[in-house]
XYZ file of C-alpha atoms in Angstrom:
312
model
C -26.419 36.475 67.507
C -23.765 34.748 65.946
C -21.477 32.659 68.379
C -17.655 33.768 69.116
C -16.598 30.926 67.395
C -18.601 31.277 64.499
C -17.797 34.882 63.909
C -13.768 33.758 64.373
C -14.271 31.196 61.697
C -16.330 33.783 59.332
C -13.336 36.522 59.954
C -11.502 33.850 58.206
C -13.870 33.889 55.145
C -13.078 37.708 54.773
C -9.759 36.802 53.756
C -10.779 34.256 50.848
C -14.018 35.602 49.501
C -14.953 39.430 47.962
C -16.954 41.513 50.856
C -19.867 41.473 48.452
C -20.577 38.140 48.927
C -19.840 37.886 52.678
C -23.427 38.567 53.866
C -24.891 36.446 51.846
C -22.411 33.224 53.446
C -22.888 34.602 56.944
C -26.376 34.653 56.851
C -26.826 31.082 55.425
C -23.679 29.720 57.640
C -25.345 31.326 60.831
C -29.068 30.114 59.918
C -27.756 26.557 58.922
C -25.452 26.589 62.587
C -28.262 27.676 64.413
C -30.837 25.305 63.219
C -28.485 22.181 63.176
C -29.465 21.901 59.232
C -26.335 19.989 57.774
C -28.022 19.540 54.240
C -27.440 23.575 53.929
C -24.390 23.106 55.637
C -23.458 20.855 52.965
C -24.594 23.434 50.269
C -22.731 26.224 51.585
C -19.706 24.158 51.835
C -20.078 23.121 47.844
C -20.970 27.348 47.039
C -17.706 27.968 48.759
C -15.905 25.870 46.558
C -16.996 26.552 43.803
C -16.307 30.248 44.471
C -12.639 29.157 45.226
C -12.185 27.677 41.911
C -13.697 30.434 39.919
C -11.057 32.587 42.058
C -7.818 30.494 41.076
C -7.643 29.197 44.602
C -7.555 25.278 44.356
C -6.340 24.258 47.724
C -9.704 25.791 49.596
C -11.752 24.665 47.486
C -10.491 21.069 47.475
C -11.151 21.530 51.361
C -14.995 23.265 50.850
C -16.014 20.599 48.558
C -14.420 17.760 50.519
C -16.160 18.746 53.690
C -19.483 19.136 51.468
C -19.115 15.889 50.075
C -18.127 14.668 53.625
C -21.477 16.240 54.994
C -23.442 14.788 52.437
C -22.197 11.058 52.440
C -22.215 11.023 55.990
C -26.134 9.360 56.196
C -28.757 8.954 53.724
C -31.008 10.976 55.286
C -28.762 14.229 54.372
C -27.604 12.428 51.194
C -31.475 12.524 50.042
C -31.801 16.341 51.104
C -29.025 17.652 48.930
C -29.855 17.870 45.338
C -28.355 15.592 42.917
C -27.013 18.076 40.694
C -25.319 19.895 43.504
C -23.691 15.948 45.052
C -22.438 14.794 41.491
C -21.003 18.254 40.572
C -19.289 18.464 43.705
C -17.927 15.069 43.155
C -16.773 16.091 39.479
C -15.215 19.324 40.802
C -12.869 17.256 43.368
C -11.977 14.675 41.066
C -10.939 17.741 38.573
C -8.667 18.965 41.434
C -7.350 15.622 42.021
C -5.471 15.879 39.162
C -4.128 19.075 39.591
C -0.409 19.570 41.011
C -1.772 20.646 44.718
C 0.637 19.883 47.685
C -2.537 17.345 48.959
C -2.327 15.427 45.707
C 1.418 15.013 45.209
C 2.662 14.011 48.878
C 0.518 11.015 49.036
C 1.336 10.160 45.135
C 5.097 10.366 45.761
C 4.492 8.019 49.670
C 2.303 5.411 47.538
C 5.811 5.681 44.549
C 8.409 4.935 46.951
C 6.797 2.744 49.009
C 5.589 0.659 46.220
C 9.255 0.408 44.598
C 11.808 0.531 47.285
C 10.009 -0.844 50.767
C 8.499 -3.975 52.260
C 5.240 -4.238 54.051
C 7.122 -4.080 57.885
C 8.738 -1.229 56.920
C 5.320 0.726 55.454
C 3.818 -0.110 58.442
C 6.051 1.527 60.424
C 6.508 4.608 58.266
C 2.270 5.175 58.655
C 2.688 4.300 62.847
C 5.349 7.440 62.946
C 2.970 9.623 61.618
C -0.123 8.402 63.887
C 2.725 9.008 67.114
C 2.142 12.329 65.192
C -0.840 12.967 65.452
C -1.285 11.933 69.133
C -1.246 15.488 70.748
C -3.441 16.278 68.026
C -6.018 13.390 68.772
C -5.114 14.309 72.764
C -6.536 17.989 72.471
C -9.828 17.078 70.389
C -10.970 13.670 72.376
C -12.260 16.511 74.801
C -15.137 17.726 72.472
C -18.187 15.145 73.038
C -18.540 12.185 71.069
C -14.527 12.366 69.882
C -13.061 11.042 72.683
C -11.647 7.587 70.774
C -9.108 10.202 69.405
C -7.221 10.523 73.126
C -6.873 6.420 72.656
C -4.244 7.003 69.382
C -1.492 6.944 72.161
C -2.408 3.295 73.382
C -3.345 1.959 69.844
C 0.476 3.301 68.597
C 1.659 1.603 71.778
C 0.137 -2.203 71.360
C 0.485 -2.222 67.321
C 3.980 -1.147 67.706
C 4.387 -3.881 70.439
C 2.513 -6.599 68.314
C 5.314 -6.828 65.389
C 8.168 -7.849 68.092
C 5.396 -9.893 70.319
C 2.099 -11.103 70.574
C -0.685 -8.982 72.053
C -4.057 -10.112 74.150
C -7.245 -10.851 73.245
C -8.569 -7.883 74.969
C -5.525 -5.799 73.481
C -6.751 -6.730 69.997
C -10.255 -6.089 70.940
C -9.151 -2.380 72.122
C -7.931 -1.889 68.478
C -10.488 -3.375 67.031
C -13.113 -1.131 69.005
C -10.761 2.392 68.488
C -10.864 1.016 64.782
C -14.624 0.900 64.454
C -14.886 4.194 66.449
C -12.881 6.342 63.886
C -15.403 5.022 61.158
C -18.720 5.683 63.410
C -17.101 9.322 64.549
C -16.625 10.048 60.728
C -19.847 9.698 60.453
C -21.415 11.556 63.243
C -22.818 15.143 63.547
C -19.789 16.123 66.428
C -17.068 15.681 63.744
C -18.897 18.004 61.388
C -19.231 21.187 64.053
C -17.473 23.636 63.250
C -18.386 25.759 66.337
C -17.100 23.064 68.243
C -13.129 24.128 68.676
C -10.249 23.473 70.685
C -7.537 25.969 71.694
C -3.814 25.637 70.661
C -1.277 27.513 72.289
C 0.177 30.591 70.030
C -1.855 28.839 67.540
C -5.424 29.229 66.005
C -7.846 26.808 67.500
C -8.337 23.776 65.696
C -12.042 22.191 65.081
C -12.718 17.983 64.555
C -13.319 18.651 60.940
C -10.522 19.829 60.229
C -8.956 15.937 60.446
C -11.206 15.724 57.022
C -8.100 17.204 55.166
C -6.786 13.562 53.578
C -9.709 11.822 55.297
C -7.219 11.017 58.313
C -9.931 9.415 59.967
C -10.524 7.001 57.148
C -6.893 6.454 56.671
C -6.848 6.012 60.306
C -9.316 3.588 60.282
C -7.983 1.869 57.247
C -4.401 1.217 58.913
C -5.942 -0.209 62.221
C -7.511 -2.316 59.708
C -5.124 -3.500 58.297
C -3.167 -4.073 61.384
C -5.806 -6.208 62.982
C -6.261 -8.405 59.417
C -2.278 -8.718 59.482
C -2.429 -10.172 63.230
C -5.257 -12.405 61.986
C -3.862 -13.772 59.266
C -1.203 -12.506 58.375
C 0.599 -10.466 55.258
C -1.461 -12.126 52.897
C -4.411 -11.029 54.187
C -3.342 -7.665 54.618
C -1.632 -4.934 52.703
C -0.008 -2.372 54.338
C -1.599 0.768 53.866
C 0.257 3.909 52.205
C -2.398 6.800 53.234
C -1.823 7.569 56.787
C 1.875 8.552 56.129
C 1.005 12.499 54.517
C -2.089 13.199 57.405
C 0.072 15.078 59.570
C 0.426 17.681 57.273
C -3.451 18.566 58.655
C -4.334 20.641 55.371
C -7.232 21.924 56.597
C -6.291 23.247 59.568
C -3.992 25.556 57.921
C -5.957 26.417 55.270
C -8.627 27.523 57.782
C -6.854 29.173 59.461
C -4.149 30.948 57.711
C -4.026 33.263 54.281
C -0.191 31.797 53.177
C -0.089 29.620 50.818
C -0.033 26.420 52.127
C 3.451 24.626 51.193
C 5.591 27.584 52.215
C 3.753 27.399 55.707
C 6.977 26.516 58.739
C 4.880 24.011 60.028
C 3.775 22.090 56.291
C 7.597 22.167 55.675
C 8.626 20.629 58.560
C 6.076 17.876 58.151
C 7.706 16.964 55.181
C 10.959 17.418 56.428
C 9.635 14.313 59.290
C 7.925 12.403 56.409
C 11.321 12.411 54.535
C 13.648 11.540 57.893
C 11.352 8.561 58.688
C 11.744 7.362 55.464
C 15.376 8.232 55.490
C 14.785 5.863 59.032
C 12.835 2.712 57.959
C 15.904 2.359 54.951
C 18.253 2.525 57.719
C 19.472 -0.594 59.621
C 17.156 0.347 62.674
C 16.527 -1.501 65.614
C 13.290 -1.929 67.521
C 14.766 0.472 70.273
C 15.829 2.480 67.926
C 12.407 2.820 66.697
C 10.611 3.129 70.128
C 12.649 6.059 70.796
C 11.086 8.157 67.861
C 7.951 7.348 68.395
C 8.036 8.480 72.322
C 9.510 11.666 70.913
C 6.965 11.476 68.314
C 4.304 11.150 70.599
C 5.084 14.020 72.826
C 5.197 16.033 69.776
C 3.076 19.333 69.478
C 3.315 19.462 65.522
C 0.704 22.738 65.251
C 2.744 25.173 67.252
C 4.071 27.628 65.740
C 7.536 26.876 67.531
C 9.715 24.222 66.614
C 10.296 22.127 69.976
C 12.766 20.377 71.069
């Protein structure tokens, strides 16, 4: 019998994919949840995208073959069971849609522009530490699935790297970041970030599931910024560049590609994440102070960016 969740998340293929091929994908989705089999997980993950970019629907299957390719390089002993034909045409199909004009592509393409002409490395820094505030709530609501819980420590890592441009931070401070740091790699990698049955309720909201942080890799960018946080208080800016990729993961692609049929840049909730994206840049070019500064990211930080409302 297929799980609630499961047949929630399969109501939601109905609305991408012909009926005719339904029972096909719900039999192999089911079998492959039910027997822990990621390999086929991985396969049915590639099939679907594929299918979405014979149907003219790029942004799905930029997520289908993402989370395939995400299965697949996640250990070698599922990297061995997936054929090579299926891993390297997977691989050519998302570099094809990398170069198409997708919302995914052209947000972090326009970040990586303007920070490269117009901003310094403090002020980059800060720009990717608004959008981590973000994604606290976000983090807050999944670290209570097993085996995610580093993502209800965002809050504290925001706190001391904020702290640690105006002051120095401890030993065991730096040791906290450089343990949530290695976490977001290892959970990347691990078999709870990649269940999909495994989901988390949202108010007025559809529920939202680990792997759905795979849209940008946020937990590689994640991981990436703490980084390059810790090699900047180690030695410095020129041992460390400050990292452009966090800044777009709010936008949470997947998630709303999951879980909703609209097209994905006239979604309320995309739009006002690059409305915030755009006012934080607006920010950092301001003459900000560090209070100044503290203040968004508290509000930031409270911030429940997948309802459906717009708080206050």
């Amino acid at each position: 019998m297929i799980s609630k969740l499961l047949s929630n998340l399969l109501q939601l293929f109905h609305d991408v994919i012909p009926a005719r091929n339904m029972e096909e994908f719900e039999q192999r989705l089911t079998k492959a949840q039910e027997r822990e089999d990621l390999p086929a997980l991985s396969k049915i993950y590639y099939d679907l995208g594929v299918h979405c970019m014979k149907n003219d629907d790029p942004n799905r299957a930029m997520m289908y073959l993402s989370r395939s390719d995400s299965i697949f390089s996640s250990r070698d002993d599922i990297f061995d069971q997936v054929k090579e034909s299926v891993r390297e045409d997977c691989s050519d199909r998302i570099g094809e849609l990398e170069e198409l004009p997708l919302l995914t592509n052209q947000i972090p393409e326009e970040i990586e522009q303007l920070a490269g002409q117009y901003l310094d490395d403090l002020r980059i820094r800060i720009w990717g530490l608004f959008t981590i505030s973000r994604l606290v709530q976000v983090g807050s609501r999944l670290s209570v699935l097993e085996g995610c819980e580093v993502l209800g420590e965002l809050g504290t890592a925001v706190d001391l790297m904020f702290r640690s441009f105006q002051e120095p931070i401890s030993q065991e401070e730096y040791q906290f970041l450089f343990d949530v740091c290695n976490e977001l790699y290892d959970l990347g990698d691990s078999e709870c970030f990649t269940d999909m049955t495994r989901q988390v309720d949202v108010p007025n909201s559809a529920p939202i599931q680990a792997f759905d942080l795979n849209g940008l890799l946020t937990l590689t960018e994640l991981n990436l910024y703490i980084d390059s946080h810790l090699r900047l208080l180690s030695g410095g800016p020129k041992n460390s560049d400050a990292e452009t990729g966090v800044i777009a993961c709010a936008l949470l692609p997947d998630y709303y590609l999951r879980s909703c049929k609209d097209d994905l840049s006239k979604l309320p909730q995309i739009q006002r994440e690059i409305e915030r994206i755009q006012s934080d840049l607006d920010f950092i070019c301001s003459q900000f102070t560090w209070q100044d500064a503290a203040e968004r990211i508290a509000a930031y930080k409270e911030l429940d960016i997948l309802s459906v409302f717009r708080l206050k």
